[in-house]
N, CA, C and O atoms as CSV, one atom per row, in Angstrom:
chain,resi,resn,atom,element,x,y,z
A,1,MET,N,N,112.866,50.552,111.989
A,1,MET,CA,C,111.596,50.026,111.564
A,1,MET,C,C,110.481,50.951,111.989
A,1,MET,O,O,110.109,51.000,113.161
A,2,THR,N,N,109.953,51.681,111.034
A,2,THR,CA,C,108.864,52.589,111.362
A,2,THR,C,C,107.508,52.003,111.025
A,2,THR,O,O,106.500,52.427,111.590
A,3,GLY,N,N,107.455,51.029,110.108
A,3,GLY,CA,C,106.174,50.442,109.708
A,3,GLY,C,C,105.740,49.341,110.651
A,3,GLY,O,O,106.544,48.790,111.403
A,4,SER,N,N,104.450,49.029,110.599
A,4,SER,CA,C,103.932,47.980,111.468
A,4,SER,C,C,103.825,46.640,110.750
A,4,SER,O,O,103.448,45.642,111.364
A,5,ARG,N,N,104.148,46.602,109.465
A,5,ARG,CA,C,104.051,45.345,108.741
A,5,ARG,C,C,105.391,44.620,108.767
A,5,ARG,O,O,106.432,45.251,108.949
A,6,PRO,N,N,105.375,43.328,108.590
A,6,PRO,CA,C,106.645,42.597,108.564
A,6,PRO,C,C,107.454,42.936,107.319
A,6,PRO,O,O,106.905,43.429,106.333
A,7,GLU,N,N,108.738,42.677,107.364
A,7,GLU,CA,C,109.653,43.028,106.275
A,7,GLU,C,C,109.360,42.272,104.988
A,7,GLU,O,O,109.607,42.812,103.909
A,8,GLY,N,N,108.855,41.073,105.049
A,8,GLY,CA,C,108.767,40.219,103.877
A,8,GLY,C,C,107.605,40.457,102.943
A,8,GLY,O,O,107.723,40.122,101.764
A,9,GLY,N,N,106.493,41.009,103.381
A,9,GLY,CA,C,105.323,41.067,102.523
A,9,GLY,C,C,104.648,42.417,102.502
A,9,GLY,O,O,104.918,43.283,103.333
A,10,ALA,N,N,103.767,42.577,101.538
A,10,ALA,CA,C,103.012,43.815,101.412
A,10,ALA,C,C,101.780,43.754,102.309
A,10,ALA,O,O,101.207,42.688,102.532
A,11,GLY,N,N,101.389,44.915,102.815
A,11,GLY,CA,C,100.205,44.979,103.647
A,11,GLY,C,C,98.943,44.895,102.814
A,11,GLY,O,O,98.996,44.952,101.585
A,12,ALA,N,N,97.808,44.759,103.484
A,12,ALA,CA,C,96.531,44.612,102.783
A,12,ALA,C,C,96.203,45.865,101.973
A,12,ALA,O,O,95.678,45.770,100.864
A,13,GLU,N,N,96.511,47.029,102.521
A,13,GLU,CA,C,96.220,48.273,101.806
A,13,GLU,C,C,97.101,48.394,100.555
A,13,GLU,O,O,96.632,48.826,99.501
A,14,GLU,N,N,98.360,48.018,100.675
A,14,GLU,CA,C,99.255,48.068,99.524
A,14,GLU,C,C,98.814,47.097,98.437
A,14,GLU,O,O,98.891,47.408,97.248
A,15,ARG,N,N,98.359,45.937,98.843
A,15,ARG,CA,C,97.847,44.973,97.864
A,15,ARG,C,C,96.620,45.516,97.154
A,15,ARG,O,O,96.484,45.363,95.941
A,16,ALA,N,N,95.732,46.143,97.896
A,16,ALA,CA,C,94.520,46.700,97.293
A,16,ALA,C,C,94.878,47.774,96.274
A,16,ALA,O,O,94.311,47.805,95.182
A,17,TRP,N,N,95.809,48.651,96.620
A,17,TRP,CA,C,96.213,49.695,95.682
A,17,TRP,C,C,96.947,49.109,94.483
A,17,TRP,O,O,96.814,49.617,93.369
A,18,ALA,N,N,97.706,48.064,94.693
A,18,ALA,CA,C,98.375,47.413,93.562
A,18,ALA,C,C,97.345,46.869,92.579
A,18,ALA,O,O,97.496,47.021,91.367
A,19,TRP,N,N,96.302,46.237,93.102
A,19,TRP,CA,C,95.232,45.732,92.220
A,19,TRP,C,C,94.498,46.870,91.538
A,19,TRP,O,O,94.174,46.775,90.354
A,20,VAL,N,N,94.231,47.944,92.266
A,20,VAL,CA,C,93.532,49.092,91.667
A,20,VAL,C,C,94.344,49.643,90.497
A,20,VAL,O,O,93.797,49.892,89.423
A,21,TRP,N,N,95.642,49.834,90.703
A,21,TRP,CA,C,96.464,50.405,89.631
A,21,TRP,C,C,96.650,49.434,88.481
A,21,TRP,O,O,96.761,49.865,87.333
A,22,MET,N,N,96.687,48.144,88.753
A,22,MET,CA,C,96.747,47.179,87.649
A,22,MET,C,C,95.467,47.236,86.817
A,22,MET,O,O,95.518,47.174,85.589
A,23,LEU,N,N,94.325,47.352,87.486
A,23,LEU,CA,C,93.056,47.439,86.761
A,23,LEU,C,C,92.938,48.745,85.981
A,23,LEU,O,O,92.429,48.751,84.861
A,24,VAL,N,N,93.403,49.849,86.562
A,24,VAL,CA,C,93.371,51.134,85.862
A,24,VAL,C,C,94.235,51.072,84.607
A,24,VAL,O,O,93.821,51.526,83.540
A,25,ASN,N,N,95.420,50.518,84.735
A,25,ASN,CA,C,96.308,50.429,83.580
A,25,ASN,C,C,95.781,49.447,82.540
A,25,ASN,O,O,95.971,49.666,81.344
A,26,ALA,N,N,95.132,48.384,82.960
A,26,ALA,CA,C,94.501,47.465,82.007
A,26,ALA,C,C,93.363,48.175,81.269
A,26,ALA,O,O,93.161,47.948,80.076
A,27,ALA,N,N,92.623,49.032,81.973
A,27,ALA,CA,C,91.563,49.807,81.321
A,27,ALA,C,C,92.144,50.795,80.312
A,27,ALA,O,O,91.540,51.038,79.267
A,28,VAL,N,N,93.307,51.365,80.612
A,28,VAL,CA,C,93.972,52.265,79.667
A,28,VAL,C,C,94.353,51.511,78.404
A,28,VAL,O,O,94.136,52.006,77.298
A,29,VAL,N,N,94.915,50.324,78.554
A,29,VAL,CA,C,95.291,49.516,77.394
A,29,VAL,C,C,94.050,49.173,76.566
A,29,VAL,O,O,94.079,49.269,75.339
A,30,ALA,N,N,92.971,48.777,77.225
A,30,ALA,CA,C,91.739,48.430,76.513
A,30,ALA,C,C,91.139,49.645,75.804
A,30,ALA,O,O,90.666,49.524,74.674
A,31,ALA,N,N,91.151,50.800,76.444
A,31,ALA,CA,C,90.602,52.006,75.825
A,31,ALA,C,C,91.424,52.432,74.611
A,31,ALA,O,O,90.867,52.832,73.589
A,32,LEU,N,N,92.742,52.346,74.725
A,32,LEU,CA,C,93.587,52.696,73.587
A,32,LEU,C,C,93.401,51.714,72.438
A,32,LEU,O,O,93.389,52.114,71.274
A,33,ALA,N,N,93.255,50.443,72.758
A,33,ALA,CA,C,93.011,49.447,71.718
A,33,ALA,C,C,91.660,49.679,71.045
A,33,ALA,O,O,91.514,49.419,69.851
A,34,ALA,N,N,90.677,50.162,71.795
A,34,ALA,CA,C,89.364,50.446,71.226
A,34,ALA,C,C,89.375,51.717,70.368
A,34,ALA,O,O,88.539,51.861,69.476
A,35,LEU,N,N,90.301,52.629,70.625
A,35,LEU,CA,C,90.378,53.866,69.837
A,35,LEU,C,C,90.909,53.641,68.429
A,35,LEU,O,O,90.567,54.386,67.511
A,36,ILE,N,N,91.732,52.636,68.253
A,36,ILE,CA,C,92.374,52.429,66.958
A,36,ILE,C,C,91.367,52.209,65.827
A,36,ILE,O,O,91.530,52.838,64.781
A,37,PRO,N,N,90.332,51.359,65.955
A,37,PRO,CA,C,89.363,51.226,64.856
A,37,PRO,C,C,88.605,52.530,64.569
A,37,PRO,O,O,88.302,52.825,63.413
A,38,PHE,N,N,88.302,53.300,65.603
A,38,PHE,CA,C,87.619,54.571,65.388
A,38,PHE,C,C,88.513,55.544,64.624
A,38,PHE,O,O,88.043,56.287,63.762
A,39,TYR,N,N,89.783,55.533,64.941
A,39,TYR,CA,C,90.727,56.412,64.249
A,39,TYR,C,C,90.878,55.993,62.792
A,39,TYR,O,O,90.918,56.844,61.904
A,40,ARG,N,N,90.960,54.698,62.540
A,40,ARG,CA,C,91.061,54.223,61.156
A,40,ARG,C,C,89.838,54.596,60.345
A,40,ARG,O,O,89.954,54.961,59.176
A,41,ASN,N,N,88.667,54.507,60.955
A,41,ASN,CA,C,87.440,54.902,60.273
A,41,ASN,C,C,87.456,56.400,59.966
A,41,ASN,O,O,87.044,56.815,58.883
A,42,ALA,N,N,87.921,57.197,60.899
A,42,ALA,CA,C,87.996,58.649,60.670
A,42,ALA,C,C,89.002,58.973,59.571
A,42,ALA,O,O,88.773,59.877,58.768
A,43,ILE,N,N,90.104,58.246,59.533
A,43,ILE,CA,C,91.102,58.461,58.480
A,43,ILE,C,C,90.494,58.149,57.115
A,43,ILE,O,O,90.727,58.873,56.147
A,44,ARG,N,N,89.717,57.073,57.037
A,44,ARG,CA,C,89.077,56.717,55.763
A,44,ARG,C,C,88.105,57.805,55.309
A,44,ARG,O,O,88.039,58.129,54.124
A,45,GLN,N,N,87.360,58.360,56.248
A,45,GLN,CA,C,86.349,59.351,55.884
A,45,GLN,C,C,86.944,60.719,55.582
A,45,GLN,O,O,86.463,61.419,54.690
A,46,TYR,N,N,87.983,61.106,56.311
A,46,TYR,CA,C,88.549,62.445,56.179
A,46,TYR,C,C,90.002,62.403,55.725
A,46,TYR,O,O,90.823,63.178,56.215
A,47,SER,N,N,90.324,61.523,54.812
A,47,SER,CA,C,91.722,61.335,54.419
A,47,SER,C,C,92.309,62.573,53.760
A,47,SER,O,O,93.520,62.780,53.833
A,48,ALA,N,N,91.500,63.394,53.123
A,48,ALA,CA,C,92.031,64.593,52.482
A,48,ALA,C,C,92.370,65.672,53.504
A,48,ALA,O,O,93.191,66.544,53.221
A,49,GLN,N,N,91.762,65.634,54.676
A,49,GLN,CA,C,91.969,66.689,55.668
A,49,GLN,C,C,93.029,66.337,56.706
A,49,GLN,O,O,93.542,67.232,57.378
A,50,ILE,N,N,93.367,65.066,56.853
A,50,ILE,CA,C,94.331,64.646,57.869
A,50,ILE,C,C,95.628,64.262,57.173
A,50,ILE,O,O,95.646,63.307,56.396
A,51,PRO,N,N,96.710,64.982,57.431
A,51,PRO,CA,C,97.987,64.639,56.787
A,51,PRO,C,C,98.542,63.306,57.312
A,51,PRO,O,O,98.274,62.933,58.454
A,52,PRO,N,N,99.313,62.589,56.482
A,52,PRO,CA,C,99.855,61.287,56.899
A,52,PRO,C,C,100.762,61.372,58.132
A,52,PRO,O,O,100.858,60.408,58.891
A,53,SER,N,N,101.420,62.506,58.337
A,53,SER,CA,C,102.289,62.622,59.515
A,53,SER,C,C,101.488,62.560,60.811
A,53,SER,O,O,101.982,62.073,61.828
A,54,ARG,N,N,100.269,63.046,60.774
A,54,ARG,CA,C,99.414,62.957,61.971
A,54,ARG,C,C,99.034,61.518,62.256
A,54,ARG,O,O,98.898,61.122,63.414
A,55,SER,N,N,98.862,60.738,61.205
A,55,SER,CA,C,98.519,59.338,61.388
A,55,SER,C,C,99.660,58.598,62.076
A,55,SER,O,O,99.418,57.837,63.012
A,56,TRP,N,N,100.903,58.805,61.631
A,56,TRP,CA,C,102.051,58.177,62.272
A,56,TRP,C,C,102.197,58.649,63.702
A,56,TRP,O,O,102.528,57.860,64.587
A,57,LEU,N,N,101.955,59.922,63.935
A,57,LEU,CA,C,102.060,60.463,65.286
A,57,LEU,C,C,101.050,59.799,66.222
A,57,LEU,O,O,101.372,59.485,67.368
A,58,PHE,N,N,99.833,59.587,65.731
A,58,PHE,CA,C,98.810,58.918,66.536
A,58,PHE,C,C,99.274,57.528,66.956
A,58,PHE,O,O,99.179,57.164,68.129
A,59,TYR,N,N,99.774,56.755,66.001
A,59,TYR,CA,C,100.201,55.388,66.307
A,59,TYR,C,C,101.414,55.362,67.235
A,59,TYR,O,O,101.527,54.471,68.077
A,60,ILE,N,N,102.304,56.309,67.094
A,60,ILE,CA,C,103.469,56.376,67.986
A,60,ILE,C,C,103.038,56.694,69.413
A,60,ILE,O,O,103.513,56.069,70.361
A,61,VAL,N,N,102.145,57.657,69.568
A,61,VAL,CA,C,101.662,58.031,70.904
A,61,VAL,C,C,100.887,56.876,71.538
A,61,VAL,O,O,101.047,56.606,72.728
A,62,VAL,N,N,100.054,56.197,70.758
A,62,VAL,CA,C,99.306,55.055,71.288
A,62,VAL,C,C,100.256,53.939,71.712
A,62,VAL,O,O,100.067,53.330,72.765
A,63,ALA,N,N,101.277,53.668,70.900
A,63,ALA,CA,C,102.234,52.618,71.249
A,63,ALA,C,C,102.995,52.970,72.528
A,63,ALA,O,O,103.206,52.106,73.380
A,64,LEU,N,N,103.402,54.219,72.667
A,64,LEU,CA,C,104.103,54.633,73.890
A,64,LEU,C,C,103.201,54.545,75.112
A,64,LEU,O,O,103.630,54.089,76.172
A,65,ALA,N,N,101.955,54.980,74.968
A,65,ALA,CA,C,101.023,54.929,76.104
A,65,ALA,C,C,100.713,53.484,76.502
A,65,ALA,O,O,100.653,53.162,77.688
A,66,MET,N,N,100.518,52.619,75.505
A,66,MET,CA,C,100.247,51.218,75.820
A,66,MET,C,C,101.470,50.558,76.452
A,66,MET,O,O,101.337,49.780,77.396
A,67,GLY,N,N,102.639,50.860,75.943
A,67,GLY,CA,C,103.858,50.310,76.518
A,67,GLY,C,C,104.049,50.741,77.961
A,67,GLY,O,O,104.442,49.941,78.811
A,68,ASN,N,N,103.769,52.009,78.235
A,68,ASN,CA,C,103.898,52.501,79.605
A,68,ASN,C,C,102.875,51.835,80.533
A,68,ASN,O,O,103.204,51.474,81.663
A,69,ALA,N,N,101.653,51.673,80.063
A,69,ALA,CA,C,100.630,51.033,80.890
A,69,ALA,C,C,100.989,49.570,81.158
A,69,ALA,O,O,100.804,49.077,82.271
A,70,ILE,N,N,101.500,48.882,80.143
A,70,ILE,CA,C,101.898,47.484,80.332
A,70,ILE,C,C,103.084,47.396,81.292
A,70,ILE,O,O,103.139,46.505,82.139
A,71,ARG,N,N,104.030,48.325,81.154
A,71,ARG,CA,C,105.173,48.355,82.073
A,71,ARG,C,C,104.708,48.551,83.513
A,71,ARG,O,O,105.211,47.897,84.427
A,72,ARG,N,N,103.757,49.445,83.710
A,72,ARG,CA,C,103.249,49.686,85.061
A,72,ARG,C,C,102.502,48.477,85.616
A,72,ARG,O,O,102.582,48.190,86.810
A,73,ILE,N,N,101.778,47.770,84.753
A,73,ILE,CA,C,101.100,46.547,85.192
A,73,ILE,C,C,102.128,45.522,85.661
A,73,ILE,O,O,101.958,44.892,86.705
A,74,ILE,N,N,103.191,45.363,84.881
A,74,ILE,CA,C,104.233,44.402,85.246
A,74,ILE,C,C,104.897,44.788,86.562
A,74,ILE,O,O,105.130,43.932,87.416
A,75,LEU,N,N,105.205,46.079,86.730
A,75,LEU,CA,C,105.838,46.522,87.980
A,75,LEU,C,C,104.923,46.318,89.179
A,75,LEU,O,O,105.378,45.893,90.241
A,76,GLN,N,N,103.643,46.615,89.020
A,76,GLN,CA,C,102.711,46.407,90.131
A,76,GLN,C,C,102.554,44.920,90.429
A,76,GLN,O,O,102.429,44.529,91.590
A,77,TRP,N,N,102.558,44.091,89.389
A,77,TRP,CA,C,102.446,42.649,89.599
A,77,TRP,C,C,103.643,42.133,90.386
A,77,TRP,O,O,103.499,41.337,91.314
A,78,LYS,N,N,104.830,42.603,89.999
A,78,LYS,CA,C,106.038,42.194,90.723
A,78,LYS,C,C,105.998,42.713,92.160
A,78,LYS,O,O,106.392,42.004,93.087
A,79,HIS,N,N,105.528,43.939,92.347
A,79,HIS,CA,C,105.402,44.512,93.684
A,79,HIS,C,C,104.410,43.701,94.519
A,79,HIS,O,O,104.631,43.452,95.704
A,80,PHE,N,N,103.325,43.301,93.882
A,80,PHE,CA,C,102.286,42.543,94.571
A,80,PHE,C,C,102.822,41.201,95.052
A,80,PHE,O,O,102.475,40.754,96.145
A,81,HIS,N,N,103.658,40.557,94.256
A,81,HIS,CA,C,104.144,39.231,94.609
A,81,HIS,C,C,105.405,39.239,95.457
A,81,HIS,O,O,105.643,38.298,96.214
A,82,ARG,N,N,106.208,40.272,95.345
A,82,ARG,CA,C,107.447,40.317,96.130
A,82,ARG,C,C,107.344,41.205,97.344
A,82,ARG,O,O,108.034,40.975,98.337
A,83,GLY,N,N,106.486,42.228,97.287
A,83,GLY,CA,C,106.359,43.136,98.408
A,83,GLY,C,C,107.387,44.235,98.400
A,83,GLY,O,O,107.725,44.758,99.462
A,84,ASP,N,N,107.913,44.617,97.212
A,84,ASP,CA,C,108.859,45.718,97.129
A,84,ASP,C,C,108.189,47.026,97.467
A,84,ASP,O,O,106.972,47.170,97.346
A,85,THR,N,N,109.000,47.985,97.893
A,85,THR,CA,C,108.466,49.299,98.211
A,85,THR,C,C,108.803,50.333,97.148
A,85,THR,O,O,108.427,51.495,97.295
A,86,ASP,N,N,109.500,49.951,96.081
A,86,ASP,CA,C,109.925,50.929,95.067
A,86,ASP,C,C,109.193,50.744,93.753
A,86,ASP,O,O,109.832,50.737,92.701
A,87,SER,N,N,107.871,50.593,93.772
A,87,SER,CA,C,107.108,50.456,92.545
A,87,SER,C,C,106.758,51.826,91.988
A,87,SER,O,O,106.740,52.826,92.706
A,88,THR,N,N,106.483,51.848,90.693
A,88,THR,CA,C,106.151,53.112,90.022
A,88,THR,C,C,104.719,53.087,89.567
A,88,THR,O,O,104.241,54.058,88.980
């Protein structure tokens, strides 16, 4: 036992960082969701200059980024409530 906290729960600093990372990842999800209408508007205006493959690529990257941010929120939430030390 090298730590000073008990085995069962997370320390105050770990809880604070868990909340910080949950909020950061929630902000990422919100920012990506806000980008989609701007991208659709740009596609409407510049449809001749943007190939359709770029449009699919944009949506795939946004979906992967949102999925990763949601996954991290879930892992931090579980870490916050269980006190695990192996969160990502």
